[in-house]
Short mmCIF file of C-alpha atoms and ligand atoms in Angstrom, two decimals:
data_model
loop_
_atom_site.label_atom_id
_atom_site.label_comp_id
_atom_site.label_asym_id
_atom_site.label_seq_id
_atom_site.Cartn_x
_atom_site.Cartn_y
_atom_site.Cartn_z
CA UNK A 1 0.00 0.00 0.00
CA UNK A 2 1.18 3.56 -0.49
CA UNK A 3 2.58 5.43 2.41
CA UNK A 4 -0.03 8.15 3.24
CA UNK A 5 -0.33 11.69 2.32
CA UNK A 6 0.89 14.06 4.83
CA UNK A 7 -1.00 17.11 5.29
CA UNK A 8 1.41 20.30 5.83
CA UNK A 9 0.66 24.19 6.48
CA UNK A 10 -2.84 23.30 4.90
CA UNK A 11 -2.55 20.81 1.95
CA UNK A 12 -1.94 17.24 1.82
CA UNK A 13 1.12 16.35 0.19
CA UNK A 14 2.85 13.08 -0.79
CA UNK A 15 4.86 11.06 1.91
CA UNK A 16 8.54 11.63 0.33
CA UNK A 17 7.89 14.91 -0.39
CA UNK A 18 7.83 16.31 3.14
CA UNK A 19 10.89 18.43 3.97
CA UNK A 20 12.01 20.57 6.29
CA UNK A 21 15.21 22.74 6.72
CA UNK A 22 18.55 21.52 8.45
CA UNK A 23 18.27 25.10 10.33
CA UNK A 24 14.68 24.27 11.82
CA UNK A 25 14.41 25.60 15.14
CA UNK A 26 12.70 22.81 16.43
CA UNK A 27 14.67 19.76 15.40
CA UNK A 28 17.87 22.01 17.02
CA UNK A 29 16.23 22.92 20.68
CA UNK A 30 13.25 20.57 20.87
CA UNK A 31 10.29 23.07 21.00
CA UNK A 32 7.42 21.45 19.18
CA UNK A 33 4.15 20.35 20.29
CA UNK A 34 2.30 16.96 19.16
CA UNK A 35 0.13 15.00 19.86
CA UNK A 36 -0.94 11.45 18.93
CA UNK A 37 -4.27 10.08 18.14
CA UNK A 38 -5.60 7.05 17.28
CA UNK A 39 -8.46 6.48 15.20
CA UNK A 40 -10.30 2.99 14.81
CA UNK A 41 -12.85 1.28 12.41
CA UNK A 42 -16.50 1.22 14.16
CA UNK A 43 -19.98 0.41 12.93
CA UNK A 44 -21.31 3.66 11.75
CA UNK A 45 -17.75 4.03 10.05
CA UNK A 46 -14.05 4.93 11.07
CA UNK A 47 -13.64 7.81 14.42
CA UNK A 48 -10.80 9.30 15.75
CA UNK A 49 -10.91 8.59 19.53
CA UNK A 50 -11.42 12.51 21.80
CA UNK A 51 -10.05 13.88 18.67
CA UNK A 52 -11.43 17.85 20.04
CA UNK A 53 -9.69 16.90 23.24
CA UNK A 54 -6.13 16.13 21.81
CA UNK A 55 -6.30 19.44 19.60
CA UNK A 56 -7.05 21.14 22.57
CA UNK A 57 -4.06 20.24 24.50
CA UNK A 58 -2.13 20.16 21.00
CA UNK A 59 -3.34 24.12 20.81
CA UNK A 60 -2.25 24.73 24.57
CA UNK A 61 1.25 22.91 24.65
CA UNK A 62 1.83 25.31 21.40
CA UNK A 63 0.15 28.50 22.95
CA UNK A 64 2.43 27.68 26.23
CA UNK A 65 5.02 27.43 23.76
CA UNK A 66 4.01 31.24 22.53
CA UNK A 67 3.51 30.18 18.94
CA UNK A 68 1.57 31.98 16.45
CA UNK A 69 -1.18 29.54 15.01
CA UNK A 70 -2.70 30.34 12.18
CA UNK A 71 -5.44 27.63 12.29
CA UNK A 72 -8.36 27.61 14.83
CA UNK A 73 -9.50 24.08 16.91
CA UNK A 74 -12.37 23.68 14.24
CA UNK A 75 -9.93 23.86 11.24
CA UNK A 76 -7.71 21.31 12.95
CA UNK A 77 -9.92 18.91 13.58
CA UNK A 78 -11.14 19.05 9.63
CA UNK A 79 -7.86 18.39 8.85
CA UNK A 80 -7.45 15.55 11.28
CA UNK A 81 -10.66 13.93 9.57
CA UNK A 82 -9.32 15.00 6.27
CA UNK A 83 -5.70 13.39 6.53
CA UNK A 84 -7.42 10.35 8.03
CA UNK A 85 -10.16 9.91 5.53
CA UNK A 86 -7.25 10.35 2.76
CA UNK A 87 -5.18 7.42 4.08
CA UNK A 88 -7.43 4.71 3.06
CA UNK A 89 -6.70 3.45 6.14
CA UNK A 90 -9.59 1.83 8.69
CA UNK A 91 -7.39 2.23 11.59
CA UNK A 92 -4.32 4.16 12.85
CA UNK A 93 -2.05 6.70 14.51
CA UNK A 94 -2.29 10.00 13.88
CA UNK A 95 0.49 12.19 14.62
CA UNK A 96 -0.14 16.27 14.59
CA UNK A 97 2.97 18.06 15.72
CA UNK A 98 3.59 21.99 15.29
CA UNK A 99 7.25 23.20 14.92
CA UNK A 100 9.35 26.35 14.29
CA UNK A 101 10.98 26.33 10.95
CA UNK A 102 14.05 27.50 9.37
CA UNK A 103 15.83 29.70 11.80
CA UNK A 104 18.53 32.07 12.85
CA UNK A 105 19.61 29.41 15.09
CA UNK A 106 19.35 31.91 18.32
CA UNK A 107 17.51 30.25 21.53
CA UNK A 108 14.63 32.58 21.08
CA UNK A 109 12.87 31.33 17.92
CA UNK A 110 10.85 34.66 16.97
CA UNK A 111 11.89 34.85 13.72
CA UNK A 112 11.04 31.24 13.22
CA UNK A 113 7.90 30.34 11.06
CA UNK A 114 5.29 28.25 12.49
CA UNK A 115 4.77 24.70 10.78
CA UNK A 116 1.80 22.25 11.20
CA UNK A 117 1.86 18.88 9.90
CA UNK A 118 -0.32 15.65 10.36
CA UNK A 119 1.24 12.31 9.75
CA UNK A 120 -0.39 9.20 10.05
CA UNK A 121 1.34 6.26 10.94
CA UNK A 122 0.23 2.27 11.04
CA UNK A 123 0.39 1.21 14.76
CA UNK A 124 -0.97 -1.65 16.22
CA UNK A 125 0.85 -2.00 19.59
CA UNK A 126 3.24 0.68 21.19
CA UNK A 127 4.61 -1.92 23.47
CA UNK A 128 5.48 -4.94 21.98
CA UNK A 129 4.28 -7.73 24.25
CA UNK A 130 0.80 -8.23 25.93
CA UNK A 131 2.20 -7.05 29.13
CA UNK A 132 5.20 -5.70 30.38
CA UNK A 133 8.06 -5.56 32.87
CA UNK A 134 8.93 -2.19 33.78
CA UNK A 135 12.00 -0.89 36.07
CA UNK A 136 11.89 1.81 38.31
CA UNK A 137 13.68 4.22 36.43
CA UNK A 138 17.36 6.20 38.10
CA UNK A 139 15.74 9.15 36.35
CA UNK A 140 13.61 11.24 37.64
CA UNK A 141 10.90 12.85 35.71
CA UNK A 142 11.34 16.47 34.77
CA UNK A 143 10.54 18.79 37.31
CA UNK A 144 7.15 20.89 37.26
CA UNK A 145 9.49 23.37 38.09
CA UNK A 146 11.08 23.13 35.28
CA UNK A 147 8.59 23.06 32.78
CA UNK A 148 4.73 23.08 32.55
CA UNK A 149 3.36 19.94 32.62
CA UNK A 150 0.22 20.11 31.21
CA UNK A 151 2.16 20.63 27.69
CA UNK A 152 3.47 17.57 25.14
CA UNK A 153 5.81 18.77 23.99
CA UNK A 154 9.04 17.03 22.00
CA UNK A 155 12.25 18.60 23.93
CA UNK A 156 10.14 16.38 27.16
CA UNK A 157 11.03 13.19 25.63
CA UNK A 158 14.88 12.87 25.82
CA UNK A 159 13.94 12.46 29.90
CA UNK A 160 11.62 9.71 28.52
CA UNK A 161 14.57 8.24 26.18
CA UNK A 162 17.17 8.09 28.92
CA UNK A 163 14.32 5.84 31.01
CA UNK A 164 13.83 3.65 28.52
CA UNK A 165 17.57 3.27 27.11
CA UNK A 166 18.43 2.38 30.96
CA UNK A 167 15.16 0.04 31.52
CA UNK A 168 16.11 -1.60 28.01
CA UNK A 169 19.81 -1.91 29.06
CA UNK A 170 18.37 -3.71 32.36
CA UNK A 171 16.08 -6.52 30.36
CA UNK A 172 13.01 -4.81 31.19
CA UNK A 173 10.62 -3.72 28.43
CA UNK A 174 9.79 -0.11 29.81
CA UNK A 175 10.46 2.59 32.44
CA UNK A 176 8.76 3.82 35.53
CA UNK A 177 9.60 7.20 36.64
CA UNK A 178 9.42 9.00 39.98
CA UNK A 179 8.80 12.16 40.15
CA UNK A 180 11.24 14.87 42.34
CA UNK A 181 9.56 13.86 45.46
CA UNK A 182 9.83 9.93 45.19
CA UNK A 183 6.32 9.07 44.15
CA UNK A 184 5.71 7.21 41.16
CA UNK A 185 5.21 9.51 38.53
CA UNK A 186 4.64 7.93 35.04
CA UNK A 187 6.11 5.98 31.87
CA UNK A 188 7.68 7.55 29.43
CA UNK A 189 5.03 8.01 27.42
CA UNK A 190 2.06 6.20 29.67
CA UNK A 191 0.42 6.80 32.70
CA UNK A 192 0.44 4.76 35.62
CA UNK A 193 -2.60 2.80 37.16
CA UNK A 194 -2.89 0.24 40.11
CA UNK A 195 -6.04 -1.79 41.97
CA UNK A 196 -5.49 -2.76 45.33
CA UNK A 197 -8.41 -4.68 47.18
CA UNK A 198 -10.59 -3.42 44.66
CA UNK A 199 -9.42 0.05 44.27
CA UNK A 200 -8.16 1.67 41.27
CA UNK A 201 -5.35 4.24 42.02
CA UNK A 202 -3.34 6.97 40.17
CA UNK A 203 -0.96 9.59 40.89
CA UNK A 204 -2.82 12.85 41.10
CA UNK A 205 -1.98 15.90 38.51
CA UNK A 206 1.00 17.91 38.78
CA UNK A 207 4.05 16.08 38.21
CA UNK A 208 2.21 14.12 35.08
CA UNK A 209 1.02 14.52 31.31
CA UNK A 210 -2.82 14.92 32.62
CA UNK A 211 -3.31 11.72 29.71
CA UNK A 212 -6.63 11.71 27.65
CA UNK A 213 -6.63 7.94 28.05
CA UNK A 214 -6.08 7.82 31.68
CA UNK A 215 -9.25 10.68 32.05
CA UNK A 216 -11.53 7.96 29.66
CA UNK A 217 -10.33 5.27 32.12
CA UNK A 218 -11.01 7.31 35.30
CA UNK A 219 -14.62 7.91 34.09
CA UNK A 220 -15.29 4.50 32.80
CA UNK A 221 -14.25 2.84 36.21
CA UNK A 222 -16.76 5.50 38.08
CA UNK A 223 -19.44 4.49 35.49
CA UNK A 224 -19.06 0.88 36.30
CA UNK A 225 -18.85 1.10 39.64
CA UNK A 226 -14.98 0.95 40.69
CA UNK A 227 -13.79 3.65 43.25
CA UNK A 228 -10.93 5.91 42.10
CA UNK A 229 -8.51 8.01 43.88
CA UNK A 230 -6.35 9.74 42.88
CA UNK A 231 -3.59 10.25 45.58
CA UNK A 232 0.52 9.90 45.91
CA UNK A 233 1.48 6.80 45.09
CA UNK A 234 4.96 5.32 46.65
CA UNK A 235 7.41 2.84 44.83
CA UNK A 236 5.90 0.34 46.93
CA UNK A 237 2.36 0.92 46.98
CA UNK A 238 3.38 0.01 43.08
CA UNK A 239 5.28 -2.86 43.90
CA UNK A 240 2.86 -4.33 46.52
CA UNK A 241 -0.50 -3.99 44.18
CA UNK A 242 -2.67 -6.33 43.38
CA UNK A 243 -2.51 -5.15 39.81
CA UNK A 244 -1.21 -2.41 37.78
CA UNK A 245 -1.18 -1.09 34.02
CA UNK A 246 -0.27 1.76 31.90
CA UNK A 247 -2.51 3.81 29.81
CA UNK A 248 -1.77 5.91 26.90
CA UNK A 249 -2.98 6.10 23.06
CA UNK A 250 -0.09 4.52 22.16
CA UNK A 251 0.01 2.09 24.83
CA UNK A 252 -4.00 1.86 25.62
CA UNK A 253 -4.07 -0.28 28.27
CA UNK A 254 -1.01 -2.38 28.88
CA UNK A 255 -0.79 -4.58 31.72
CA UNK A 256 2.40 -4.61 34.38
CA UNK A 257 3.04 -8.10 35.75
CA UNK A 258 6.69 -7.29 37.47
CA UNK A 259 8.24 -3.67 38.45
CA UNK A 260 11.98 -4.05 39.37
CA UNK A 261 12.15 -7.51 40.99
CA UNK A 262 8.47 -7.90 42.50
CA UNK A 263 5.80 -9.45 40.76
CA UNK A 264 2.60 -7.99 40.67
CA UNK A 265 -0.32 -10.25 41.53
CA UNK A 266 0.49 -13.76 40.35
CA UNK A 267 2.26 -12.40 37.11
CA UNK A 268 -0.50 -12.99 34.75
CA UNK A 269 -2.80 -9.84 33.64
CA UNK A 270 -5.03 -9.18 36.44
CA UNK A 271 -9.28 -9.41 36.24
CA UNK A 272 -9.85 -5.42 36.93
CA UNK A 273 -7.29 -4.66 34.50
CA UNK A 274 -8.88 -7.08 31.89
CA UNK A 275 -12.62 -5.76 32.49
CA UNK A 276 -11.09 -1.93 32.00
CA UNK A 277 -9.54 -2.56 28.97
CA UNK A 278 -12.58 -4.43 27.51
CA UNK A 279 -14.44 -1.72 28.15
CA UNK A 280 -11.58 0.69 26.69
CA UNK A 281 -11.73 -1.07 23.64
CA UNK A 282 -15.59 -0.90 23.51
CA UNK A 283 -15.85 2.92 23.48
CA UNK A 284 -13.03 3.21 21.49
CA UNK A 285 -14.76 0.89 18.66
CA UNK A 286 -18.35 2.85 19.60
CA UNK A 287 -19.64 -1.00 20.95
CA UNK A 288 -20.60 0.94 24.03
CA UNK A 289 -22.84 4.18 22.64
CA UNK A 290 -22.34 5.86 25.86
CA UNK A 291 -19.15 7.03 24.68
CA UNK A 292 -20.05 7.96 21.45
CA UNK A 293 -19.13 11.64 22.50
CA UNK A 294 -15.87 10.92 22.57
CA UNK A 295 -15.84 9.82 19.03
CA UNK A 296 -15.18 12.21 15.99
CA UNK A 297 -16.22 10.36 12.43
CA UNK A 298 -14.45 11.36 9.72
N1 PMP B 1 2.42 10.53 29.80
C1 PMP B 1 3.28 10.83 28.81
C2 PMP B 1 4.60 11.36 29.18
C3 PMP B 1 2.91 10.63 27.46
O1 PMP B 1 3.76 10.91 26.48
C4 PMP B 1 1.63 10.11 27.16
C5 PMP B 1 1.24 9.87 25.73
N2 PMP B 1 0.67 10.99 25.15
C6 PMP B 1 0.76 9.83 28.22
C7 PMP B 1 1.19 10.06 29.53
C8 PMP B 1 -0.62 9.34 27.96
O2 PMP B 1 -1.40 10.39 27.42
P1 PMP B 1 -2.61 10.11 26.45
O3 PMP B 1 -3.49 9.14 27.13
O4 PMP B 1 -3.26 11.45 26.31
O5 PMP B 1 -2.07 9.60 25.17
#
């Protein structure tokens, strides 16, 4: 099949010719917001899953960014539907990202121009088994302090490389972080979910991407009954669950069965972690019309 058109600064344009300059601002000092969405075949056709939602943070990560956008939330999301509908594709990743252009090369980009593209992307599974070992991670994640955390933005993600390139080096599959205080913070690019004697638990906003996926899993576990708090969570309130998962729209719902050297539950994917992702995978596919609002056909 042929690779899929790319849509750039407004027109769709064919997958080899996308180019960008060497002096790009963005590729040099890592200030670009994305986003990733996923969009899936259902019955009353193909949706992007909380598409309004992920151009909504894409718009704020940019705006915190002080860029200049020259397209409004609506006109984004056409374009989403647009690049999707284009692909020929029934399901998918698609990747938005805005970045500064060809530059002076000085730290302050104003002189930079302001580049949207939309790239979609064949992914099935982010992580590559059905459930995963993950290592506490010797890095911490970056410090609220440091930057604002509510943003996704690229320049984040060489923390997130330096997890995984240590968690890889260990035999693990992925990282977990902690955050400057010692709780557990997130993956590198999931967050972090356990259920202990029935309870569902998360690490509370702040020191965290404030994930789409894990605010669809929050509010399916109320609707079904399950309490959720959201609280600090310690290394070993992580190590000691009863279960524990990440969630992300790469990842969706990936089950933990060991962090560092402790398994968690008996090893095997755990029933409240099962149940959640079933249900996941029912709004996501509109099976469950209750969540029909959080899908966008194209
Ligand atoms: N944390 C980080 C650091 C991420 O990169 C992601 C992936 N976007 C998530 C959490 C999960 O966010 P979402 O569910 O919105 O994809």
């Amino acid at each position: 099949m042929a690779k899929p058109k790319i849509w750039f600064n407004g027109r769709l344009i064919g997958w080899n010719d996308s180019k960008i300059h060497l002096t790009s601002y963005s590729l040099h000092y890592g200030a670009a917001a994305f986003e990733g969405i996923r969009f899936y075949q259902t019955k009353k056709g193909i949706a992007l899953f909380r598409l309004k939602d992920h151009i909504k943070r894409l718009l704020k990560s940019a705006e915190i960014l002080g860029m200049n956008i020259r397209y409004s939330q609506k006109e984004l999301e056409k374009s989403a539907k647009l690049t999707v509908k284009a692909s020929g594709m029934k399901s998918g990743y698609l990747r938005p990202i805005i970045f500064y252009g060809e530059s002076k090369l000085f730290v302050h980009a104003k002189d930079s121009r302001v580049n949207i593209a939309m790239i979609i992307l064949p992914w099935e599974k982010y992580l590559q088994n059905n459930s995963v070992r993950v290592m506490i991670s010797k890095y911490i994640r970056i410090h609220p302090k440091s930057v604002p955390m509510e943003a996704k933005i690229s320049g984040y993600y060489v923390n997130s490389l330096f997890a995984i390139l240590d968690a890889r080096k260990n035999g693990y599959d992925e990282a977990l972080l902690l955050d400057h205080n010692g709780y557990v913070a997130e993956g590198p690019a999931e967050n972090f979910f356990i259920v202990k004697n029935n309870v569902l638990m998360t690490p509370q906003l702040g020191n965290i991407l404030p994930g789409i996926t894990r605010d669809s899993i929050i509010e399916i576990a109320k609707d079904n009954g399950i309490e959720v708090i959201e609280k600090n969570l310690k290394p070993e309130d992580a190590k000691n669950s009863d279960e524990a998962f990440f969630t992300g729209t790469g990842a969706e719902i990936t089950p933990i069965v060991q962090i560092g050297k402790s398994m968690i539950g008996n090893g095997k994917i755990g029933l409240m972690t099962q149940k959640l992702a079933g249900l996941f995978g029912d709004a996501v596919s509109g099976k469950n019309m209750k969540y029909e609002k959080w899908l966008d056909y194209v």
